[in-house]
C-alpha cells in the first residue's frame, strides 16, 4: 500500500452544492436518539443538537450526519412518525441557525423520513440498508440526492449470524457491485452514489482486520468511499487483543484514538469521507495527512 497518494478525483453534487472529494472530509455524527450505543440521549434537545453541530463544524467537519434510529446490534425499530419527530426539527433548526453551507446527511433507511428531511433542508441520504426498504430506490430517484450505500447482510437483529464469507474483501466488493447495478438499473444515478464497506455490520474481528488492510481494493468499484468505524466494538477488540484491557472495557469514547488511527489508514487507501464522533481528533489526523501528502507531491 503506497502512503499519502492523492484521493480519487470525485465530486458530489446536491442541488446547487458541490463537494470536492479529492480532498478529505470529516462527517460529524449527530445522534438524536435515546439509545445509540455511544451517545444516545445526549443531543435529543434541539438546542443541544444545534450547539453540538456548530462545535463539530468549527472543529473541522464538512458534513453532519443526523440519525434518529439506532442501528446498533439488536436495536429496536422506530416508527416513521417518531423518527421524523426526532430528525426533522433538528434539520430545520440547523438550517435556521447555521445556514445553508453545511452539508446535512440523514442516517435513515426510511423513505418517508428522508423525503421529509430533504424538504427541511437535508443534502445526503446515508442508508445502512442500501435502499432495500420498500420504496427506497424510487425515493432516491425522485429526490436525486447523493446516497450512501452500505454493505450489510440482514438486519441489525440478525446480521451477526450472517458474518460468513469465502473472502470478506472480494465478497463485500461483489455484493456492493451487485447492489449498485441493481439500484442504477432502476434509475439511481451512479454519480450520486457513495459506498460504505459497513464496518460493524455483519462482520467479525477478522473480517474487519482484512477489510481495513485491503480497503483500497474497493476502489475497483470506481465510486467515492465513506469510512465509519468510530467507537465501534471492533476498536475495543483491537485494544483488548493488544493487552489494553482497561481501556477496552470502559466507555465507547475511550476508543477515539484507535478509531482516529483507523480513519487515517482509510484516508491512505482512498476513503474521501471519514465519519466520526470525535471531530477535533480526526481533524488533527487529516491535517497530518494533508501535510504529508503535499510534501510527498512536492518531493516527487
PDB file of C-alpha atoms in Angstrom:
ATOM      1  CA  UNK A   1       0.000   0.000   0.000  1.00  0.00           C
ATOM      2  CA  UNK A   2       1.548   3.304  -1.095  1.00  0.00           C
ATOM      3  CA  UNK A   3       1.223   6.043   1.503  1.00  0.00           C
ATOM      4  CA  UNK A   4      -0.208   9.542   1.055  1.00  0.00           C
ATOM      5  CA  UNK A   5      -1.401   9.194  -2.518  1.00  0.00           C
ATOM      6  CA  UNK A   6      -3.940  11.793  -3.696  1.00  0.00           C
ATOM      7  CA  UNK A   7      -7.557  10.882  -3.145  1.00  0.00           C
ATOM      8  CA  UNK A   8      -9.564   9.894  -6.231  1.00  0.00           C
ATOM      9  CA  UNK A   9     -10.867  12.938  -8.091  1.00  0.00           C
ATOM     10  CA  UNK A  10     -14.589  12.614  -7.408  1.00  0.00           C
ATOM     11  CA  UNK A  11     -17.133  15.366  -6.868  1.00  0.00           C
ATOM     12  CA  UNK A  12     -20.526  15.169  -5.217  1.00  0.00           C
ATOM     13  CA  UNK A  13     -23.472  17.390  -6.050  1.00  0.00           C
ATOM     14  CA  UNK A  14     -26.733  18.027  -4.223  1.00  0.00           C
ATOM     15  CA  UNK A  15     -28.932  20.803  -5.518  1.00  0.00           C
ATOM     16  CA  UNK A  16     -26.649  23.786  -6.076  1.00  0.00           C
ATOM     17  CA  UNK A  17     -23.910  22.443  -3.810  1.00  0.00           C
ATOM     18  CA  UNK A  18     -20.760  20.718  -4.994  1.00  0.00           C
ATOM     19  CA  UNK A  19     -18.341  18.868  -2.714  1.00  0.00           C
ATOM     20  CA  UNK A  20     -14.797  18.202  -3.898  1.00  0.00           C
ATOM     21  CA  UNK A  21     -13.969  14.677  -2.773  1.00  0.00           C
ATOM     22  CA  UNK A  22     -10.387  14.886  -3.943  1.00  0.00           C
ATOM     23  CA  UNK A  23      -9.947  16.481  -0.518  1.00  0.00           C
ATOM     24  CA  UNK A  24     -10.750  14.595   2.696  1.00  0.00           C
ATOM     25  CA  UNK A  25     -13.978  15.445   4.502  1.00  0.00           C
ATOM     26  CA  UNK A  26     -14.992  14.737   8.083  1.00  0.00           C
ATOM     27  CA  UNK A  27     -18.568  13.666   8.725  1.00  0.00           C
ATOM     28  CA  UNK A  28     -19.537  14.520  12.279  1.00  0.00           C
ATOM     29  CA  UNK A  29     -22.063  12.205  13.944  1.00  0.00           C
ATOM     30  CA  UNK A  30     -25.152  13.774  15.497  1.00  0.00           C
ATOM     31  CA  UNK A  31     -27.371  11.123  17.061  1.00  0.00           C
ATOM     32  CA  UNK A  32     -30.773  12.392  18.159  1.00  0.00           C
ATOM     33  CA  UNK A  33     -31.756   9.034  19.627  1.00  0.00           C
ATOM     34  CA  UNK A  34     -32.265   7.883  23.210  1.00  0.00           C
ATOM     35  CA  UNK A  35     -30.493   4.546  22.637  1.00  0.00           C
ATOM     36  CA  UNK A  36     -27.471   4.896  20.322  1.00  0.00           C
ATOM     37  CA  UNK A  37     -24.603   2.797  21.681  1.00  0.00           C
ATOM     38  CA  UNK A  38     -22.195   5.696  22.231  1.00  0.00           C
ATOM     39  CA  UNK A  39     -24.081   8.931  22.803  1.00  0.00           C
ATOM     40  CA  UNK A  40     -27.768   8.076  22.992  1.00  0.00           C
ATOM     41  CA  UNK A  41     -29.779  10.780  24.773  1.00  0.00           C
ATOM     42  CA  UNK A  42     -27.046  13.440  24.796  1.00  0.00           C
ATOM     43  CA  UNK A  43     -28.383  15.552  21.931  1.00  0.00           C
ATOM     44  CA  UNK A  44     -32.131  14.902  21.918  1.00  0.00           C
ATOM     45  CA  UNK A  45     -32.986  18.505  22.735  1.00  0.00           C
ATOM     46  CA  UNK A  46     -32.916  20.757  19.675  1.00  0.00           C
ATOM     47  CA  UNK A  47     -30.738  23.429  21.280  1.00  0.00           C
ATOM     48  CA  UNK A  48     -28.146  20.837  22.323  1.00  0.00           C
ATOM     49  CA  UNK A  49     -28.191  19.272  18.853  1.00  0.00           C
ATOM     50  CA  UNK A  50     -27.616  22.635  17.142  1.00  0.00           C
ATOM     51  CA  UNK A  51     -24.865  23.553  19.578  1.00  0.00           C
ATOM     52  CA  UNK A  52     -23.081  20.241  19.032  1.00  0.00           C
ATOM     53  CA  UNK A  53     -23.436  20.651  15.271  1.00  0.00           C
ATOM     54  CA  UNK A  54     -21.809  24.063  15.481  1.00  0.00           C
ATOM     55  CA  UNK A  55     -18.995  22.676  17.635  1.00  0.00           C
ATOM     56  CA  UNK A  56     -18.287  19.949  15.071  1.00  0.00           C
ATOM     57  CA  UNK A  57     -18.312  22.428  12.183  1.00  0.00           C
ATOM     58  CA  UNK A  58     -15.916  24.733  13.994  1.00  0.00           C
ATOM     59  CA  UNK A  59     -13.671  21.741  14.712  1.00  0.00           C
ATOM     60  CA  UNK A  60     -13.423  20.857  11.009  1.00  0.00           C
ATOM     61  CA  UNK A  61     -16.452  18.812   9.966  1.00  0.00           C
ATOM     62  CA  UNK A  62     -17.841  19.408   6.490  1.00  0.00           C
ATOM     63  CA  UNK A  63     -20.829  17.068   6.767  1.00  0.00           C
ATOM     64  CA  UNK A  64     -23.135  16.437   9.722  1.00  0.00           C
ATOM     65  CA  UNK A  65     -24.799  13.007   9.803  1.00  0.00           C
ATOM     66  CA  UNK A  66     -28.080  13.132  11.714  1.00  0.00           C
ATOM     67  CA  UNK A  67     -29.553   9.853  12.928  1.00  0.00           C
ATOM     68  CA  UNK A  68     -32.928   9.257  14.534  1.00  0.00           C
ATOM     69  CA  UNK A  69     -32.831   5.458  14.731  1.00  0.00           C
ATOM     70  CA  UNK A  70     -30.126   3.381  16.375  1.00  0.00           C
ATOM     71  CA  UNK A  71     -28.657   0.656  14.169  1.00  0.00           C
ATOM     72  CA  UNK A  72     -26.603  -0.984  16.915  1.00  0.00           C
ATOM     73  CA  UNK A  73     -26.961  -4.771  17.139  1.00  0.00           C
ATOM     74  CA  UNK A  74     -30.428  -5.791  18.385  1.00  0.00           C
ATOM     75  CA  UNK A  75     -31.689  -2.203  18.361  1.00  0.00           C
ATOM     76  CA  UNK A  76     -35.438  -1.700  18.476  1.00  0.00           C
ATOM     77  CA  UNK A  77     -37.189  -0.435  15.362  1.00  0.00           C
ATOM     78  CA  UNK A  78     -38.546   3.121  15.362  1.00  0.00           C
ATOM     79  CA  UNK A  79     -41.805   4.003  13.647  1.00  0.00           C
ATOM     80  CA  UNK A  80     -41.912   6.655  10.940  1.00  0.00           C
ATOM     81  CA  UNK A  81     -43.673   9.341  12.960  1.00  0.00           C
ATOM     82  CA  UNK A  82     -41.220   9.041  15.846  1.00  0.00           C
ATOM     83  CA  UNK A  83     -38.181   9.134  13.570  1.00  0.00           C
ATOM     84  CA  UNK A  84     -39.487  12.180  11.705  1.00  0.00           C
ATOM     85  CA  UNK A  85     -40.174  13.952  15.003  1.00  0.00           C
ATOM     86  CA  UNK A  86     -36.606  13.280  16.122  1.00  0.00           C
ATOM     87  CA  UNK A  87     -34.828  14.267  12.905  1.00  0.00           C
ATOM     88  CA  UNK A  88     -36.743  16.940  11.015  1.00  0.00           C
ATOM     89  CA  UNK A  89     -36.918  19.650  13.724  1.00  0.00           C
ATOM     90  CA  UNK A  90     -33.147  19.345  14.108  1.00  0.00           C
ATOM     91  CA  UNK A  91     -32.612  19.764  10.352  1.00  0.00           C
ATOM     92  CA  UNK A  92     -34.839  22.853  10.341  1.00  0.00           C
ATOM     93  CA  UNK A  93     -33.093  24.335  13.372  1.00  0.00           C
ATOM     94  CA  UNK A  94     -29.621  23.790  11.913  1.00  0.00           C
ATOM     95  CA  UNK A  95     -30.664  25.457   8.680  1.00  0.00           C
ATOM     96  CA  UNK A  96     -32.191  28.354  10.606  1.00  0.00           C
ATOM     97  CA  UNK A  97     -29.225  28.925  12.905  1.00  0.00           C
ATOM     98  CA  UNK A  98     -26.248  27.805  10.806  1.00  0.00           C
ATOM     99  CA  UNK A  99     -27.355  28.470   7.230  1.00  0.00           C
ATOM    100  CA  UNK A 100     -27.227  26.519   4.001  1.00  0.00           C
ATOM    101  CA  UNK A 101     -23.478  25.989   3.663  1.00  0.00           C
ATOM    102  CA  UNK A 102     -23.261  22.961   5.958  1.00  0.00           C
ATOM    103  CA  UNK A 103     -23.893  19.602   4.307  1.00  0.00           C
ATOM    104  CA  UNK A 104     -26.545  17.635   6.171  1.00  0.00           C
ATOM    105  CA  UNK A 105     -26.745  13.859   5.856  1.00  0.00           C
ATOM    106  CA  UNK A 106     -29.628  11.802   7.217  1.00  0.00           C
ATOM    107  CA  UNK A 107     -28.832   8.356   8.595  1.00  0.00           C
ATOM    108  CA  UNK A 108     -32.077   6.522   7.841  1.00  0.00           C
ATOM    109  CA  UNK A 109     -33.475   3.656   5.808  1.00  0.00           C
ATOM    110  CA  UNK A 110     -36.999   5.070   5.796  1.00  0.00           C
ATOM    111  CA  UNK A 111     -38.055   6.720   2.505  1.00  0.00           C
ATOM    112  CA  UNK A 112     -40.693   8.854   4.253  1.00  0.00           C
ATOM    113  CA  UNK A 113     -38.123  10.163   6.726  1.00  0.00           C
ATOM    114  CA  UNK A 114     -35.598  11.172   4.067  1.00  0.00           C
ATOM    115  CA  UNK A 115     -38.299  12.821   1.970  1.00  0.00           C
ATOM    116  CA  UNK A 116     -39.469  14.959   4.887  1.00  0.00           C
ATOM    117  CA  UNK A 117     -35.885  15.715   5.914  1.00  0.00           C
ATOM    118  CA  UNK A 118     -34.999  16.679   2.338  1.00  0.00           C
ATOM    119  CA  UNK A 119     -37.893  19.129   2.287  1.00  0.00           C
ATOM    120  CA  UNK A 120     -36.490  20.604   5.502  1.00  0.00           C
ATOM    121  CA  UNK A 121     -33.015  21.009   4.012  1.00  0.00           C
ATOM    122  CA  UNK A 122     -31.106  17.697   4.035  1.00  0.00           C
ATOM    123  CA  UNK A 123     -28.498  17.069   1.310  1.00  0.00           C
ATOM    124  CA  UNK A 124     -27.420  13.398   1.562  1.00  0.00           C
ATOM    125  CA  UNK A 125     -29.125  10.076   2.276  1.00  0.00           C
ATOM    126  CA  UNK A 126     -26.978   7.732   4.364  1.00  0.00           C
ATOM    127  CA  UNK A 127     -28.707   4.341   4.215  1.00  0.00           C
ATOM    128  CA  UNK A 128     -27.170   1.398   6.075  1.00  0.00           C
ATOM    129  CA  UNK A 129     -29.646  -0.892   4.270  1.00  0.00           C
ATOM    130  CA  UNK A 130     -28.567   0.317   0.810  1.00  0.00           C
ATOM    131  CA  UNK A 131     -32.081   1.295  -0.347  1.00  0.00           C
ATOM    132  CA  UNK A 132     -33.557  -2.142   0.380  1.00  0.00           C
ATOM    133  CA  UNK A 133     -36.629  -0.926   2.221  1.00  0.00           C
ATOM    134  CA  UNK A 134     -39.834  -0.796   0.183  1.00  0.00           C
ATOM    135  CA  UNK A 135     -39.994   2.411  -1.860  1.00  0.00           C
ATOM    136  CA  UNK A 136     -36.401   3.421  -1.075  1.00  0.00           C
ATOM    137  CA  UNK A 137     -35.000   3.148  -4.605  1.00  0.00           C
ATOM    138  CA  UNK A 138     -37.941   5.079  -6.052  1.00  0.00           C
ATOM    139  CA  UNK A 139     -37.441   7.783  -3.427  1.00  0.00           C
ATOM    140  CA  UNK A 140     -33.731   8.042  -4.224  1.00  0.00           C
ATOM    141  CA  UNK A 141     -34.596   8.515  -7.899  1.00  0.00           C
ATOM    142  CA  UNK A 142     -37.235  11.117  -7.041  1.00  0.00           C
ATOM    143  CA  UNK A 143     -35.028  13.193  -4.733  1.00  0.00           C
ATOM    144  CA  UNK A 144     -31.894  12.847  -6.903  1.00  0.00           C
ATOM    145  CA  UNK A 145     -29.562  13.488  -3.970  1.00  0.00           C
ATOM    146  CA  UNK A 146     -26.348  11.705  -3.035  1.00  0.00           C
ATOM    147  CA  UNK A 147     -26.935   8.347  -1.371  1.00  0.00           C
ATOM    148  CA  UNK A 148     -24.537   6.270   0.688  1.00  0.00           C
ATOM    149  CA  UNK A 149     -24.928   2.551   0.076  1.00  0.00           C
ATOM    150  CA  UNK A 150     -23.531   0.473   2.912  1.00  0.00           C
ATOM    151  CA  UNK A 151     -22.666  -3.204   2.858  1.00  0.00           C
ATOM    152  CA  UNK A 152     -24.693  -5.216   5.356  1.00  0.00           C
ATOM    153  CA  UNK A 153     -26.376  -8.578   5.462  1.00  0.00           C
ATOM    154  CA  UNK A 154     -29.757  -8.970   7.106  1.00  0.00           C
ATOM    155  CA  UNK A 155     -30.923  -6.510   9.763  1.00  0.00           C
ATOM    156  CA  UNK A 156     -29.289  -5.269  12.977  1.00  0.00           C
ATOM    157  CA  UNK A 157     -31.197  -8.026  14.783  1.00  0.00           C
ATOM    158  CA  UNK A 158     -29.877 -10.801  12.516  1.00  0.00           C
ATOM    159  CA  UNK A 159     -26.641  -9.518  10.966  1.00  0.00           C
ATOM    160  CA  UNK A 160     -24.230 -11.110  13.428  1.00  0.00           C
ATOM    161  CA  UNK A 161     -25.437 -14.556  12.383  1.00  0.00           C
ATOM    162  CA  UNK A 162     -24.673 -13.785   8.721  1.00  0.00           C
ATOM    163  CA  UNK A 163     -20.987 -12.933   9.074  1.00  0.00           C
ATOM    164  CA  UNK A 164     -19.745 -15.856   6.979  1.00  0.00           C
ATOM    165  CA  UNK A 165     -17.616 -15.154   3.903  1.00  0.00           C
ATOM    166  CA  UNK A 166     -15.397 -17.045   1.495  1.00  0.00           C
ATOM    167  CA  UNK A 167     -13.206 -13.954   1.258  1.00  0.00           C
ATOM    168  CA  UNK A 168     -14.604 -10.927   3.025  1.00  0.00           C
ATOM    169  CA  UNK A 169     -12.933  -8.330   0.794  1.00  0.00           C
ATOM    170  CA  UNK A 170     -13.949  -9.867  -2.530  1.00  0.00           C
ATOM    171  CA  UNK A 171     -17.399 -10.757  -1.179  1.00  0.00           C
ATOM    172  CA  UNK A 172     -18.049  -7.214   0.037  1.00  0.00           C
ATOM    173  CA  UNK A 173     -16.930  -5.839  -3.326  1.00  0.00           C
ATOM    174  CA  UNK A 174     -19.131  -8.286  -5.218  1.00  0.00           C
ATOM    175  CA  UNK A 175     -22.182  -7.627  -3.048  1.00  0.00           C
ATOM    176  CA  UNK A 176     -21.761  -3.862  -3.254  1.00  0.00           C
ATOM    177  CA  UNK A 177     -21.287  -4.087  -7.023  1.00  0.00           C
ATOM    178  CA  UNK A 178     -24.463  -6.129  -7.366  1.00  0.00           C
ATOM    179  CA  UNK A 179     -26.406  -3.608  -5.310  1.00  0.00           C
ATOM    180  CA  UNK A 180     -25.014  -0.678  -7.295  1.00  0.00           C
ATOM    181  CA  UNK A 181     -26.027  -2.386 -10.546  1.00  0.00           C
ATOM    182  CA  UNK A 182     -29.494  -3.043  -9.159  1.00  0.00           C
ATOM    183  CA  UNK A 183     -30.252   0.478  -7.971  1.00  0.00           C
ATOM    184  CA  UNK A 184     -28.805   2.128 -11.068  1.00  0.00           C
ATOM    185  CA  UNK A 185     -30.934  -0.146 -13.260  1.00  0.00           C
ATOM    186  CA  UNK A 186     -33.960   1.472 -11.604  1.00  0.00           C
ATOM    187  CA  UNK A 187     -32.732   4.995 -12.198  1.00  0.00           C
ATOM    188  CA  UNK A 188     -30.410   5.974  -9.341  1.00  0.00           C
ATOM    189  CA  UNK A 189     -27.567   7.946 -10.918  1.00  0.00           C
ATOM    190  CA  UNK A 190     -24.167   6.374 -10.470  1.00  0.00           C
ATOM    191  CA  UNK A 191     -22.540   9.753  -9.829  1.00  0.00           C
ATOM    192  CA  UNK A 192     -24.825  10.165  -6.797  1.00  0.00           C
ATOM    193  CA  UNK A 193     -23.553   7.002  -5.062  1.00  0.00           C
ATOM    194  CA  UNK A 194     -21.019   6.782  -2.248  1.00  0.00           C
ATOM    195  CA  UNK A 195     -20.006   3.333  -0.997  1.00  0.00           C
ATOM    196  CA  UNK A 196     -19.543   2.280   2.623  1.00  0.00           C
ATOM    197  CA  UNK A 197     -17.874  -1.085   3.406  1.00  0.00           C
ATOM    198  CA  UNK A 198     -20.035  -1.433   6.501  1.00  0.00           C
ATOM    199  CA  UNK A 199     -17.709  -1.752   9.467  1.00  0.00           C
ATOM    200  CA  UNK A 200     -19.686  -3.067  12.412  1.00  0.00           C
ATOM    201  CA  UNK A 201     -22.366  -4.701  10.275  1.00  0.00           C
ATOM    202  CA  UNK A 202     -22.363  -8.474   9.639  1.00  0.00           C
ATOM    203  CA  UNK A 203     -18.606  -8.757  10.179  1.00  0.00           C
ATOM    204  CA  UNK A 204     -16.415 -10.187  12.912  1.00  0.00           C
ATOM    205  CA  UNK A 205     -12.986  -9.133  14.155  1.00  0.00           C
ATOM    206  CA  UNK A 206     -11.014 -10.963  11.480  1.00  0.00           C
ATOM    207  CA  UNK A 207     -13.274  -9.605   8.738  1.00  0.00           C
ATOM    208  CA  UNK A 208     -12.711  -6.058   9.970  1.00  0.00           C
ATOM    209  CA  UNK A 209      -8.952  -6.539  10.041  1.00  0.00           C
ATOM    210  CA  UNK A 210      -8.944  -7.885   6.487  1.00  0.00           C
ATOM    211  CA  UNK A 211     -11.100  -5.032   5.220  1.00  0.00           C
ATOM    212  CA  UNK A 212      -9.058  -2.334   6.923  1.00  0.00           C
ATOM    213  CA  UNK A 213      -5.788  -3.651   5.489  1.00  0.00           C
ATOM    214  CA  UNK A 214      -7.254  -4.032   1.979  1.00  0.00           C
ATOM    215  CA  UNK A 215      -9.659  -1.114   1.853  1.00  0.00           C
ATOM    216  CA  UNK A 216      -8.037   0.231  -1.280  1.00  0.00           C
ATOM    217  CA  UNK A 217      -9.362  -2.841  -3.124  1.00  0.00           C
ATOM    218  CA  UNK A 218     -12.810  -1.224  -3.054  1.00  0.00           C
ATOM    219  CA  UNK A 219     -11.562   1.462  -5.433  1.00  0.00           C
ATOM    220  CA  UNK A 220     -12.223  -1.041  -8.232  1.00  0.00           C
ATOM    221  CA  UNK A 221     -15.880  -0.025  -7.906  1.00  0.00           C
ATOM    222  CA  UNK A 222     -14.989   3.440  -9.196  1.00  0.00           C
ATOM    223  CA  UNK A 223     -17.006   5.346  -6.601  1.00  0.00           C
ATOM    224  CA  UNK A 224     -16.181   7.590  -3.634  1.00  0.00           C
ATOM    225  CA  UNK A 225     -15.937   5.857  -0.286  1.00  0.00           C
ATOM    226  CA  UNK A 226     -17.126   6.738   3.196  1.00  0.00           C
ATOM    227  CA  UNK A 227     -15.445   5.059   6.155  1.00  0.00           C
ATOM    228  CA  UNK A 228     -17.143   4.758   9.529  1.00  0.00           C
ATOM    229  CA  UNK A 229     -15.742   2.756  12.426  1.00  0.00           C
ATOM    230  CA  UNK A 230     -15.986   5.374  15.164  1.00  0.00           C
ATOM    231  CA  UNK A 231     -16.396   3.897  18.658  1.00  0.00           C
ATOM    232  CA  UNK A 232     -17.494   0.507  17.347  1.00  0.00           C
ATOM    233  CA  UNK A 233     -16.881  -2.800  19.099  1.00  0.00           C
ATOM    234  CA  UNK A 234     -14.112  -3.750  16.661  1.00  0.00           C
ATOM    235  CA  UNK A 235     -11.967  -0.980  18.148  1.00  0.00           C
ATOM    236  CA  UNK A 236     -12.487  -2.341  21.664  1.00  0.00           C
ATOM    237  CA  UNK A 237     -11.458  -5.753  20.369  1.00  0.00           C
ATOM    238  CA  UNK A 238      -8.286  -4.247  18.877  1.00  0.00           C
ATOM    239  CA  UNK A 239      -7.404  -2.756  22.250  1.00  0.00           C
ATOM    240  CA  UNK A 240      -8.268  -5.930  24.150  1.00  0.00           C
ATOM    241  CA  UNK A 241      -6.243  -8.106  21.782  1.00  0.00           C
ATOM    242  CA  UNK A 242      -3.323  -5.721  22.231  1.00  0.00           C
ATOM    243  CA  UNK A 243      -3.467  -6.002  26.005  1.00  0.00           C
ATOM    244  CA  UNK A 244      -5.102  -2.617  26.605  1.00  0.00           C
ATOM    245  CA  UNK A 245      -7.933  -4.234  28.538  1.00  0.00           C
ATOM    246  CA  UNK A 246      -8.615  -1.375  30.907  1.00  0.00           C
ATOM    247  CA  UNK A 247      -9.429   0.999  28.059  1.00  0.00           C
ATOM    248  CA  UNK A 248     -11.323  -1.580  26.034  1.00  0.00           C
ATOM    249  CA  UNK A 249     -13.740  -2.257  28.868  1.00  0.00           C
ATOM    250  CA  UNK A 250     -14.634   1.369  29.626  1.00  0.00           C
ATOM    251  CA  UNK A 251     -16.839   3.864  27.790  1.00  0.00           C
ATOM    252  CA  UNK A 252     -17.034   3.989  23.986  1.00  0.00           C
ATOM    253  CA  UNK A 253     -15.344   7.399  23.748  1.00  0.00           C
ATOM    254  CA  UNK A 254     -12.134   5.807  25.075  1.00  0.00           C
ATOM    255  CA  UNK A 255     -11.848   4.187  21.632  1.00  0.00           C
ATOM    256  CA  UNK A 256     -11.483   7.537  19.856  1.00  0.00           C
ATOM    257  CA  UNK A 257      -7.703   7.418  19.499  1.00  0.00           C
ATOM    258  CA  UNK A 258      -7.661   3.980  17.868  1.00  0.00           C
ATOM    259  CA  UNK A 259     -10.659   4.984  15.761  1.00  0.00           C
ATOM    260  CA  UNK A 260      -8.787   8.066  14.546  1.00  0.00           C
ATOM    261  CA  UNK A 261      -5.808   5.892  13.617  1.00  0.00           C
ATOM    262  CA  UNK A 262      -8.162   3.658  11.632  1.00  0.00           C
ATOM    263  CA  UNK A 263      -9.563   6.736   9.890  1.00  0.00           C
ATOM    264  CA  UNK A 264      -6.060   7.759   8.851  1.00  0.00           C
ATOM    265  CA  UNK A 265      -5.466   4.284   7.419  1.00  0.00           C
ATOM    266  CA  UNK A 266      -8.711   4.634   5.475  1.00  0.00           C
ATOM    267  CA  UNK A 267      -7.645   8.014   4.086  1.00  0.00           C
ATOM    268  CA  UNK A 268      -4.391   6.461   2.916  1.00  0.00           C
ATOM    269  CA  UNK A 269      -6.430   3.904   0.969  1.00  0.00           C
ATOM    270  CA  UNK A 270      -8.766   6.308  -0.785  1.00  0.00           C
ATOM    271  CA  UNK A 271     -11.677   6.976   1.584  1.00  0.00           C
ATOM    272  CA  UNK A 272     -12.802  10.558   0.976  1.00  0.00           C
ATOM    273  CA  UNK A 273     -15.232  10.846   3.903  1.00  0.00           C
ATOM    274  CA  UNK A 274     -14.425   9.805   7.469  1.00  0.00           C
ATOM    275  CA  UNK A 275     -17.416   9.503   9.801  1.00  0.00           C
ATOM    276  CA  UNK A 276     -16.587  10.175  13.449  1.00  0.00           C
ATOM    277  CA  UNK A 277     -17.902  11.154  16.854  1.00  0.00           C
ATOM    278  CA  UNK A 278     -14.667  12.982  17.709  1.00  0.00           C
ATOM    279  CA  UNK A 279     -14.194  15.638  15.053  1.00  0.00           C
ATOM    280  CA  UNK A 280     -11.307  17.559  16.688  1.00  0.00           C
ATOM    281  CA  UNK A 281      -9.185  14.422  16.976  1.00  0.00           C
ATOM    282  CA  UNK A 282      -9.936  13.327  13.413  1.00  0.00           C
ATOM    283  CA  UNK A 283      -9.173  16.824  12.143  1.00  0.00           C
ATOM    284  CA  UNK A 284      -5.662  16.535  13.572  1.00  0.00           C
ATOM    285  CA  UNK A 285      -5.146  13.282  11.675  1.00  0.00           C
ATOM    286  CA  UNK A 286      -6.485  14.866   8.472  1.00  0.00           C
ATOM    287  CA  UNK A 287      -4.105  17.800   8.947  1.00  0.00           C
ATOM    288  CA  UNK A 288      -1.184  15.369   9.184  1.00  0.00           C
ATOM    289  CA  UNK A 289      -2.364  13.505   6.068  1.00  0.00           C
ATOM    290  CA  UNK A 290      -2.669  16.754   4.107  1.00  0.00           C
ATOM    291  CA  UNK A 291       0.777  17.968   5.114  1.00  0.00           C
ATOM    292  CA  UNK A 292       2.460  14.695   4.278  1.00  0.00           C
ATOM    293  CA  UNK A 293       0.532  14.360   1.020  1.00  0.00           C
ATOM    294  CA  UNK A 294       1.635  17.847  -0.021  1.00  0.00           C
ATOM    295  CA  UNK A 295       5.214  17.105   0.981  1.00  0.00           C
ATOM    296  CA  UNK A 296       5.162  13.832  -0.957  1.00  0.00           C
ATOM    297  CA  UNK A 297       3.812  15.534  -4.106  1.00  0.00           C
ATOM    298  CA  UNK A 298       6.414  18.315  -3.972  1.00  0.00           C
ATOM    299  CA  UNK A 299       9.190  15.807  -3.411  1.00  0.00           C
ATOM    300  CA  UNK A 300       8.021  13.816  -6.452  1.00  0.00           C
TER     301      UNK A 300
END
